[in-house]
CSV table of C-alpha atoms in Angstrom, one decimal:
chain,number,residue,atom,x,y,z
A,16,MET,CA,66.2,183.0,106.0
A,17,SER,CA,63.1,181.5,107.6
A,18,ALA,CA,61.3,181.6,104.3
A,19,LEU,CA,64.0,179.6,102.6
A,20,LEU,CA,63.9,177.0,105.4
A,21,LYS,CA,60.2,176.6,104.9
A,22,VAL,CA,60.5,176.2,101.2
A,23,TYR,CA,63.3,173.6,101.7
A,24,LEU,CA,61.2,171.6,104.1
A,25,LEU,CA,58.2,171.7,101.7
A,26,PHE,CA,60.3,170.4,98.8
A,27,TRP,CA,61.8,167.7,101.1
A,28,ILE,CA,58.4,166.5,102.2
A,29,LEU,CA,57.0,166.4,98.6
A,30,LYS,CA,60.1,164.5,97.4
A,31,ASN,CA,59.7,161.9,100.1
A,32,ILE,CA,55.9,161.5,99.4
A,33,VAL,CA,56.4,161.3,95.7
A,34,GLY,CA,59.3,158.8,96.1
A,35,PHE,CA,57.1,156.7,98.4
A,36,ASN,CA,54.2,156.6,95.9
A,37,PHE,CA,56.5,155.8,93.1
A,38,THR,CA,58.0,152.9,95.0
A,39,ALA,CA,54.5,151.5,95.9
A,40,VAL,CA,53.2,151.8,92.4
A,41,ARG,CA,56.3,150.2,91.0
A,42,SER,CA,56.0,147.3,93.5
A,43,SER,CA,52.3,146.8,92.7
A,44,VAL,CA,52.9,146.9,88.9
A,45,GLY,CA,55.7,144.3,89.4
A,46,VAL,CA,53.4,142.0,91.3
A,47,LEU,CA,50.5,142.3,88.8
A,48,GLU,CA,52.9,141.6,85.9
A,49,ASN,CA,54.0,138.4,87.7
A,50,LEU,CA,50.7,137.0,89.1
A,51,PRO,CA,51.3,133.5,90.4
A,52,PRO,CA,49.0,130.9,88.8
A,53,PRO,CA,46.9,128.6,91.0
A,54,HIS,CA,48.5,125.3,92.0
A,55,LYS,CA,47.7,121.9,93.6
A,56,LEU,CA,44.7,121.4,91.4
A,57,ILE,CA,42.7,118.3,92.6
A,58,MET,CA,39.3,116.8,91.8
A,59,ILE,CA,36.8,116.1,94.7
A,60,THR,CA,34.4,113.5,93.3
A,61,LEU,CA,31.8,111.0,94.3
A,62,ASN,CA,29.9,109.1,91.6
A,63,THR,CA,29.0,111.9,89.2
A,64,ASN,CA,29.5,114.8,91.5
A,65,TYR,CA,32.6,116.7,90.5
A,66,THR,CA,34.3,119.7,92.1
A,67,LEU,CA,37.7,121.2,91.1
A,68,SER,CA,39.7,122.7,94.0
A,69,TRP,CA,43.0,124.6,94.0
A,70,THR,CA,45.2,126.8,96.2
A,71,TRP,CA,46.8,130.2,95.5
A,72,ASN,CA,49.5,132.1,97.2
A,73,GLN,CA,48.3,135.6,98.1
A,74,LEU,CA,51.1,136.8,100.5
A,75,ASP,CA,52.1,139.7,98.1
A,76,THR,CA,48.6,140.7,97.2
A,77,GLU,CA,46.5,140.6,100.4
A,78,SER,CA,45.0,144.0,99.7
A,79,LEU,CA,44.1,143.1,96.0
A,80,ASP,CA,40.7,141.9,94.8
A,81,VAL,CA,41.5,138.5,93.3
A,82,SER,CA,39.0,136.3,91.2
A,83,PHE,CA,39.4,133.1,89.3
A,84,THR,CA,38.3,131.7,86.0
A,85,THR,CA,37.8,128.0,85.2
A,86,GLN,CA,37.4,126.5,81.7
A,87,TYR,CA,37.2,123.1,80.3
A,88,VAL,CA,37.4,121.4,76.9
A,89,GLY,CA,37.4,117.8,75.6
A,90,LYS,CA,40.8,116.4,75.3
A,91,TYR,CA,40.2,115.1,71.8
A,92,GLU,CA,40.0,118.8,70.6
A,93,LEU,CA,43.6,119.4,71.7
A,94,LYS,CA,44.9,116.7,69.4
A,95,TYR,CA,44.1,118.8,66.3
A,96,LYS,CA,46.8,121.4,66.1
A,97,ARG,CA,45.4,123.2,63.1
A,98,LYS,CA,42.1,123.8,64.9
A,99,ILE,CA,41.9,126.2,67.9
A,100,PRO,CA,40.1,124.4,70.8
A,101,ASN,CA,36.8,125.8,72.0
A,102,TRP,CA,37.2,126.3,75.7
A,103,SER,CA,34.0,126.5,77.7
A,104,ILE,CA,33.6,128.5,80.8
A,105,ALA,CA,32.7,126.6,84.0
A,106,CYS,CA,33.2,129.4,86.6
A,107,GLU,CA,34.1,133.0,86.0
A,108,GLY,CA,34.9,135.8,88.4
A,109,THR,CA,34.5,133.6,91.5
A,110,ALA,CA,36.5,134.5,94.7
A,111,HIS,CA,36.3,130.9,95.9
A,112,ARG,CA,39.1,128.4,95.5
A,113,SER,CA,36.8,125.8,94.0
A,114,CYS,CA,34.4,125.3,91.0
A,115,ASP,CA,31.5,122.9,90.9
A,116,LEU,CA,31.5,120.9,87.6
A,117,THR,CA,28.5,118.7,88.4
A,118,LYS,CA,26.1,121.0,86.6
A,119,LEU,CA,28.1,120.6,83.3
A,120,ASP,CA,26.9,117.0,83.0
A,121,LEU,CA,30.3,115.7,81.8
A,122,HIS,CA,30.2,112.4,80.0
A,123,HIS,CA,31.3,109.6,82.3
A,124,LEU,CA,33.5,108.0,79.6
A,125,GLY,CA,34.9,111.2,78.3
A,126,THR,CA,38.3,112.8,78.9
A,127,TYR,CA,38.5,116.6,79.7
A,128,MET,CA,41.2,119.2,80.2
A,129,LEU,CA,40.5,121.7,83.0
A,130,ARG,CA,42.4,125.0,83.5
A,131,VAL,CA,42.3,127.8,86.1
A,132,ARG,CA,43.9,131.3,86.3
A,133,ALA,CA,43.8,134.2,88.7
A,134,ASN,CA,42.6,137.7,87.8
A,135,VAL,CA,43.6,141.0,89.5
A,136,ASN,CA,42.6,144.4,88.1
A,137,GLY,CA,42.6,143.3,84.5
A,138,HIS,CA,45.8,141.3,84.9
A,139,HIS,CA,45.8,137.5,84.5
A,140,SER,CA,48.1,134.8,85.7
A,141,ASP,CA,49.2,131.8,83.7
A,142,TRP,CA,46.8,128.9,83.3
A,143,ALA,CA,47.1,125.9,85.5
A,144,GLU,CA,45.8,122.7,83.8
A,145,LEU,CA,44.5,119.3,85.0
A,146,GLU,CA,43.4,116.2,83.0
A,147,PHE,CA,40.2,114.6,84.2
A,148,PHE,CA,38.7,111.2,83.2
A,149,PRO,CA,35.5,110.6,85.2
A,150,ASP,CA,35.4,106.8,84.6
A,151,ARG,CA,38.9,106.5,86.0
A,152,ASP,CA,39.3,109.4,88.4
A,153,ALA,CA,35.8,109.7,90.0
A,154,ASP,CA,35.4,108.0,93.3
A,155,LEU,CA,32.8,105.3,93.8
A,156,GLY,CA,30.2,105.8,96.5
A,157,PRO,CA,28.7,103.2,98.9
A,158,PRO,CA,25.2,101.9,98.5
A,159,SER,CA,22.6,104.6,99.1
A,160,LYS,CA,20.7,102.4,101.6
A,161,VAL,CA,21.0,99.0,103.2
A,162,HIS,CA,18.1,97.2,105.0
A,163,LEU,CA,18.0,93.9,106.8
A,164,ILE,CA,15.0,91.6,106.9
A,165,PRO,CA,14.9,88.3,109.0
A,166,ALA,CA,14.1,85.2,106.9
A,167,GLU,CA,13.7,82.4,109.5
A,168,ASN,CA,17.3,81.3,110.3
A,169,ASN,CA,18.8,83.6,107.7
A,170,LEU,CA,19.0,87.3,106.9
A,171,ASP,CA,18.0,89.1,103.7
A,172,VAL,CA,20.1,92.1,102.9
A,173,VAL,CA,18.3,94.6,100.7
A,174,ILE,CA,20.8,96.9,98.9
A,175,SER,CA,20.0,100.1,97.1
A,176,ASP,CA,22.4,101.1,94.3
A,177,PRO,CA,24.7,104.2,94.5
A,178,LEU,CA,23.0,107.2,92.9
A,179,THR,CA,24.2,109.7,90.4
A,180,SER,CA,23.7,113.5,90.6
A,181,THR,CA,20.4,113.0,88.8
A,182,ASN,CA,19.3,110.2,91.2
A,183,SER,CA,19.7,107.4,88.7
A,184,THR,CA,21.6,104.2,89.5
A,185,MET,CA,25.3,104.0,89.0
A,186,LYS,CA,24.9,100.5,87.4
A,187,ASP,CA,23.9,102.4,84.2
A,188,LEU,CA,27.4,103.8,84.1
A,189,LEU,CA,29.4,100.9,85.7
A,190,GLY,CA,28.4,97.6,84.3
A,191,ASP,CA,30.7,95.6,86.5
A,192,LEU,CA,29.4,97.1,89.8
A,193,TYR,CA,28.9,94.6,92.6
A,194,TYR,CA,28.8,94.5,96.4
A,195,HIS,CA,31.1,93.2,99.0
A,196,ILE,CA,29.2,92.2,102.1
A,197,LEU,CA,30.9,91.9,105.4
A,198,TYR,CA,28.9,90.2,108.3
A,199,TRP,CA,29.7,88.7,111.7
A,200,GLU,CA,28.0,87.4,114.8
A,201,ARG,CA,27.7,90.0,117.5
A,202,SER,CA,28.9,89.0,120.9
A,203,ALA,CA,27.9,90.3,124.3
A,204,ASP,CA,30.6,93.0,124.3
A,205,SER,CA,29.7,94.0,120.7
A,206,GLN,CA,32.9,92.7,119.3
A,207,PRO,CA,32.9,90.5,116.1
A,208,ILE,CA,33.5,86.9,116.8
A,209,ARG,CA,34.3,85.7,113.3
A,210,THR,CA,34.0,87.9,110.2
A,211,GLN,CA,32.6,86.4,107.0
A,212,THR,CA,32.3,87.9,103.5
A,213,PHE,CA,29.9,87.5,100.6
A,214,ASN,CA,30.1,89.1,97.1
A,215,SER,CA,27.0,89.6,94.9
A,216,SER,CA,25.8,92.0,92.2
A,217,ALA,CA,22.1,91.4,93.2
A,218,ASN,CA,20.2,93.9,95.2
A,219,VAL,CA,18.7,91.3,97.5
A,220,VAL,CA,21.2,88.9,99.1
A,221,THR,CA,20.4,86.1,101.6
A,222,LEU,CA,23.2,85.4,104.0
A,223,PRO,CA,23.3,81.6,104.5
A,224,ASN,CA,24.3,79.3,107.4
A,225,LEU,CA,23.3,81.6,110.2
A,226,LYS,CA,22.3,80.5,113.7
A,227,ALA,CA,18.7,80.9,114.9
A,228,TRP,CA,17.9,83.6,117.5
A,229,THR,CA,21.4,85.2,117.0
A,230,TRP,CA,22.4,88.8,116.5
A,231,TYR,CA,24.4,89.5,113.3
A,232,CYS,CA,25.9,92.8,112.0
A,233,VAL,CA,26.3,93.7,108.3
A,234,ARG,CA,28.4,96.3,106.4
A,235,VAL,CA,28.3,96.7,102.6
A,236,GLN,CA,30.9,98.1,100.1
A,237,SER,CA,30.6,99.0,96.4
A,238,ARG,CA,33.3,97.7,94.1
A,239,THR,CA,34.3,97.6,90.4
A,240,GLU,CA,37.1,95.5,89.0
A,241,TYR,CA,38.1,97.4,85.9
A,242,TYR,CA,39.7,100.3,87.7
A,243,LEU,CA,39.7,98.5,91.1
A,244,LYS,CA,37.4,101.1,92.7
A,245,ARG,CA,36.4,100.5,96.3
A,246,SER,CA,33.9,102.6,98.2
A,247,ARG,CA,33.8,103.1,101.9
A,248,PHE,CA,31.7,100.7,103.9
A,249,THR,CA,28.3,101.5,105.1
A,250,PRO,CA,27.7,101.9,108.8
A,251,PRO,CA,27.1,98.5,110.6
A,252,GLN,CA,23.5,97.4,110.9
A,253,CYS,CA,22.6,94.6,113.4
A,254,LEU,CA,19.5,92.3,113.5
A,255,GLN,CA,18.5,89.1,115.2
A,256,THR,CA,17.6,86.1,113.2
A,257,GLU,CA,14.5,84.1,113.8
A,258,GLY,CA,13.7,80.4,114.1
A,259,ASN,CA,11.0,77.8,114.7
A,260,THR,CA,8.8,79.0,117.6
A,261,PRO,CA,8.4,76.3,120.4
A,262,TRP,CA,4.9,74.9,120.9
A,263,TRP,CA,4.8,76.0,124.5
A,264,GLN,CA,5.3,79.6,123.5
A,265,VAL,CA,2.4,79.4,121.0
A,266,VAL,CA,0.1,77.9,123.7
A,267,LEU,CA,1.2,80.5,126.3
A,268,CYS,CA,0.5,83.4,123.9
A,269,PHE,CA,-2.9,81.9,123.0
A,270,ILE,CA,-3.9,81.6,126.7
A,271,GLY,CA,-2.6,85.0,127.5
A,272,SER,CA,-4.6,86.5,124.6
A,273,LEU,CA,-7.8,84.7,125.8
A,274,ILE,CA,-7.4,86.0,129.4
A,275,THR,CA,-6.7,89.5,128.2
A,276,CYS,CA,-9.8,89.5,126.0
A,277,PHE,CA,-11.9,88.1,128.8
A,278,LEU,CA,-10.8,90.7,131.3
A,279,VAL,CA,-11.4,93.5,128.8
A,280,ILE,CA,-14.9,92.3,128.0
A,281,MET,CA,-15.8,91.8,131.7
A,282,LEU,CA,-14.5,95.3,132.5
A,283,LEU,CA,-16.7,96.8,129.7
A,284,VAL,CA,-19.8,94.9,130.9
A,285,TYR,CA,-19.2,95.9,134.5
A,286,SER,CA,-18.7,99.5,133.5
A,287,THR,CA,-21.9,99.5,131.4
A,288,VAL,CA,-24.0,97.9,134.2
A,289,TRP,CA,-22.7,100.3,136.8
A,290,CYS,CA,-23.4,103.3,134.6
A,291,TYR,CA,-26.9,102.1,133.9
A,292,LYS,CA,-27.7,101.5,137.6
A,293,THR,CA,-26.3,104.8,138.6
A,294,LEU,CA,-28.3,106.7,136.0
A,295,LYS,CA,-31.4,104.8,136.8
A,296,GLY,CA,-31.0,105.5,140.5
A,297,VAL,CA,-30.6,109.2,139.9
A,298,LEU,CA,-33.3,109.7,137.3
A,299,TYR,CA,-35.8,107.1,138.5
A,300,PRO,CA,-35.4,106.6,142.3
A,301,SER,CA,-37.1,103.6,143.8
A,302,ASN,CA,-38.3,105.5,146.9
A,303,GLN,CA,-41.2,107.8,145.9
A,304,LEU,CA,-42.9,110.4,148.1
A,305,PRO,CA,-46.4,109.6,149.2
A,306,SER,CA,-49.2,111.0,147.1
A,307,HIS,CA,-50.5,113.3,149.9
A,308,PHE,CA,-47.0,114.9,150.1
A,309,LEU,CA,-46.8,115.4,146.4
A,310,ARG,CA,-50.2,117.1,146.4
A,311,TYR,CA,-49.0,119.9,148.6
A,312,GLN,CA,-45.7,120.3,146.7
A,313,CYS,CA,-47.5,121.7,143.6
A,314,ASP,CA,-49.3,124.9,142.9
A,315,SER,CA,-52.5,123.0,142.1
A,316,PRO,CA,-53.6,119.4,142.4
A,317,GLY,CA,-53.4,118.9,138.6
A,318,SER,CA,-50.0,120.7,138.1
A,319,ASP,CA,-46.7,119.0,137.7
A,320,ILE,CA,-44.7,122.2,138.5
A,321,PRO,CA,-43.4,122.1,142.1
A,322,ARG,CA,-44.1,125.0,144.4
A,323,LEU,CA,-40.9,126.9,145.1
A,324,LEU,CA,-40.2,129.0,148.2
A,325,THR,CA,-39.1,132.4,147.1
A,326,PRO,CA,-36.8,134.7,149.1
A,327,ASP,CA,-39.4,137.5,149.2
A,328,SER,CA,-42.2,135.2,150.6
A,329,GLN,CA,-44.1,137.0,153.4
A,330,SER,CA,-45.1,133.7,155.0
A,331,GLU,CA,-43.3,132.5,158.1
A,332,LEU,CA,-42.5,128.9,158.7
A,333,LEU,CA,-43.1,127.6,162.2
A,334,CYS,CA,-41.7,124.2,162.9
A,335,ASP,CA,-41.6,122.0,166.0
A,336,ASN,CA,-40.5,118.4,166.7
A,337,VAL,CA,-43.4,116.0,166.7
A,338,THR,CA,-43.1,112.3,167.6
A,339,ILE,CA,-45.7,110.0,166.0
A,340,CYS,CA,-46.7,107.0,168.2
A,341,PRO,CA,-49.3,104.3,167.7
A,342,GLU,CA,-52.5,104.6,169.5
A,343,PRO,CA,-52.2,103.0,173.0
A,344,VAL,CA,-54.2,99.9,173.6
A,345,VAL,CA,-56.5,100.0,176.6
A,346,LEU,CA,-55.8,97.0,178.7
A,347,GLU,CA,-58.3,95.5,181.1
A,348,ILE,CA,-57.4,93.1,183.9
A,349,ARG,CA,-59.8,90.5,184.9
A,350,SER,CA,-59.7,88.8,188.2
A,351,PRO,CA,-59.1,85.0,188.3
A,352,PRO,CA,-62.1,82.8,189.0
A,353,ALA,CA,-63.2,82.5,192.6
A,354,VAL,CA,-61.4,79.9,194.6
A,355,PRO,CA,-63.8,77.3,196.1
A,356,SER,CA,-64.1,77.0,199.8
A,357,SER,CA,-61.6,74.9,201.3
A,358,PRO,CA,-62.6,71.5,202.5
A,359,PRO,CA,-63.1,71.1,206.2
A,360,GLY,CA,-60.0,70.7,208.1
A,361,LEU,CA,-57.8,73.2,206.2
A,362,GLU,CA,-56.6,76.3,207.9
A,363,PRO,CA,-57.3,79.8,206.5
A,364,ASP,CA,-53.7,80.6,206.0
A,365,SER,CA,-53.2,77.6,203.7
A,366,ARG,CA,-56.2,78.7,201.7
A,367,HIS,CA,-54.8,82.2,201.2
A,368,SER,CA,-51.5,80.7,200.2
A,369,ARG,CA,-53.1,78.5,197.5
A,370,GLN,CA,-55.0,81.5,196.2
A,371,ASP,CA,-51.7,83.5,195.9
A,372,SER,CA,-50.0,80.7,194.0
A,373,GLY,CA,-52.9,80.4,191.6
A,374,SER,CA,-52.8,84.1,190.9
A,375,SER,CA,-49.2,84.1,190.1
A,376,GLY,CA,-49.7,81.4,187.4
A,377,ASP,CA,-52.1,83.4,185.4
A,378,SER,CA,-51.5,87.1,184.6
A,379,GLY,CA,-55.2,87.7,183.7
A,380,VAL,CA,-54.4,90.3,181.1
A,381,TYR,CA,-56.9,90.6,178.2
A,382,SER,CA,-57.5,93.1,175.5
A,383,SER,CA,-61.3,92.6,175.4
A,384,GLY,CA,-63.6,94.8,177.4
A,385,GLY,CA,-65.0,93.5,180.7
A,386,SER,CA,-65.3,94.1,184.4
A,387,SER,CA,-62.9,93.4,187.0
A,388,ASN,CA,-63.5,92.4,190.6
A,389,LEU,CA,-60.3,94.0,191.8
A,390,GLN,CA,-60.4,97.6,193.0
A,391,PRO,CA,-58.7,100.1,190.7
A,392,SER,CA,-55.7,102.0,191.9
A,393,SER,CA,-56.3,105.5,193.2
A,394,HIS,CA,-53.2,106.8,191.2
A,395,VAL,CA,-53.5,107.0,187.3
A,396,SER,CA,-50.7,108.5,185.2
A,397,LYS,CA,-51.7,111.2,182.7
A,398,GLY,CA,-51.9,109.8,179.1
A,399,VAL,CA,-51.2,106.2,180.3
A,400,PRO,CA,-53.9,103.5,180.8
A,401,LYS,CA,-55.0,102.9,184.3
A,402,LEU,CA,-53.0,100.5,186.3
A,403,TRP,CA,-54.8,98.3,188.8
A,404,LYS,CA,-53.5,97.5,192.2
A,405,GLY,CA,-53.2,94.1,193.5
A,406,PRO,CA,-50.8,91.2,193.3
A,407,PHE,CA,-50.4,91.7,189.5
A,408,ASP,CA,-49.4,95.5,189.5
A,409,PHE,CA,-45.7,95.0,188.8
A,410,GLU,CA,-45.9,92.6,185.9
A,411,GLN,CA,-48.8,94.5,184.4
A,412,THR,CA,-46.9,97.8,184.5
A,413,LEU,CA,-43.9,96.3,182.7
A,414,PHE,CA,-46.1,94.9,179.9
A,415,GLU,CA,-47.9,98.2,179.4
A,416,LEU,CA,-44.6,100.1,179.2
A,417,TRP,CA,-43.3,97.6,176.6
A,418,LEU,CA,-46.4,98.1,174.4
A,419,ILE,CA,-46.3,101.9,174.6
A,420,GLY,CA,-42.5,102.2,174.0
A,421,PRO,CA,-39.9,104.5,175.6
A,422,GLU,CA,-40.5,107.3,173.1
A,423,CYS,CA,-44.2,107.6,173.9
A,424,HIS,CA,-43.4,107.4,177.6
A,425,ARG,CA,-41.1,110.4,177.3
A,426,HIS,CA,-43.5,112.4,175.2
A,427,HIS,CA,-46.7,111.3,176.6
A,428,ASN,CA,-47.9,114.9,176.6
A,429,TYR,CA,-48.6,114.6,172.8
A,430,LEU,CA,-51.0,111.8,173.2
A,431,LEU,CA,-54.7,112.7,173.1
């Protein structure tokens, strides 16, 4: 009984699996037999750059590997029914929903038929076709470049032609190509005040009737009249016009240039002189050592190589402070001439008083040798000339100290 149950369960499972596979295969085969063709074919163009784009519904075939094939042929070949048209392949086996036709170099004045189909595992959909006439259907591009040049009170607009896929001018394909120029005066808030237009087929256009020293903005559009093609405008470009320069500005610029040149030249001269003096003071100092000092700074009297003190020198330097003073002058004091005897009738006190006043009028200090009638002082300082006693001791002492100097007075023990 259990064996029969197992066999029954096995047959039931196999039946369900086989039935499931049969349903999946039948569904897949039905989808492949009815592949939907691409739809919404459009051309994306600019001058001579052409790209065919399409959409395709893949809701029922998400797990399938889908590719597309694109072909083209001249429309004139389809007019001959007895002759089979020769379709050329543009793209084959691509998974993208687009095909670039630029590389095919389609003639600008020709008419072509384009077709696309989907491919899945050897099955093909129906063809989806589109007619394409480049001269009529291709979009026109704006100028490749626009440049503004001031021309006194006016502006020169230099326009470069739109280019093909081979970088040649579109004027070779469109004989009626011209440019629509839109320009306006720019205000403080960058809003156009009054828009003006100018049409020209030339590549250099001068905008007339402009104000001097005023900002103007320009945009350019390419146009043809046969199929009424209009390109998009170029981005706005702004430039300020020029005018006659006032005389005071010319004079001011000239004076400013002269002052600037003068300051630069003076700075260069000052820098050169300063560098010269600095180098001369370093290399050739004005204060030179005495010759008897330079003699002991060299190894030998005729050598220019200075003697250097080496760290391993065994000699020991003994130094002490020495003050050099001039040799003191030996001063001698001579007594004034003898006072004549007083006439009769004068008192001795008045005679002494006259002698004292005469002595105070003449110091009696001389540098020449001679004798003195005054008695020398019993006290003589060491290293200092002898000072004599008498009525001139105080003034004479001050004079001697002034000659010797305070330094010698403090270091009199160095005097011989």
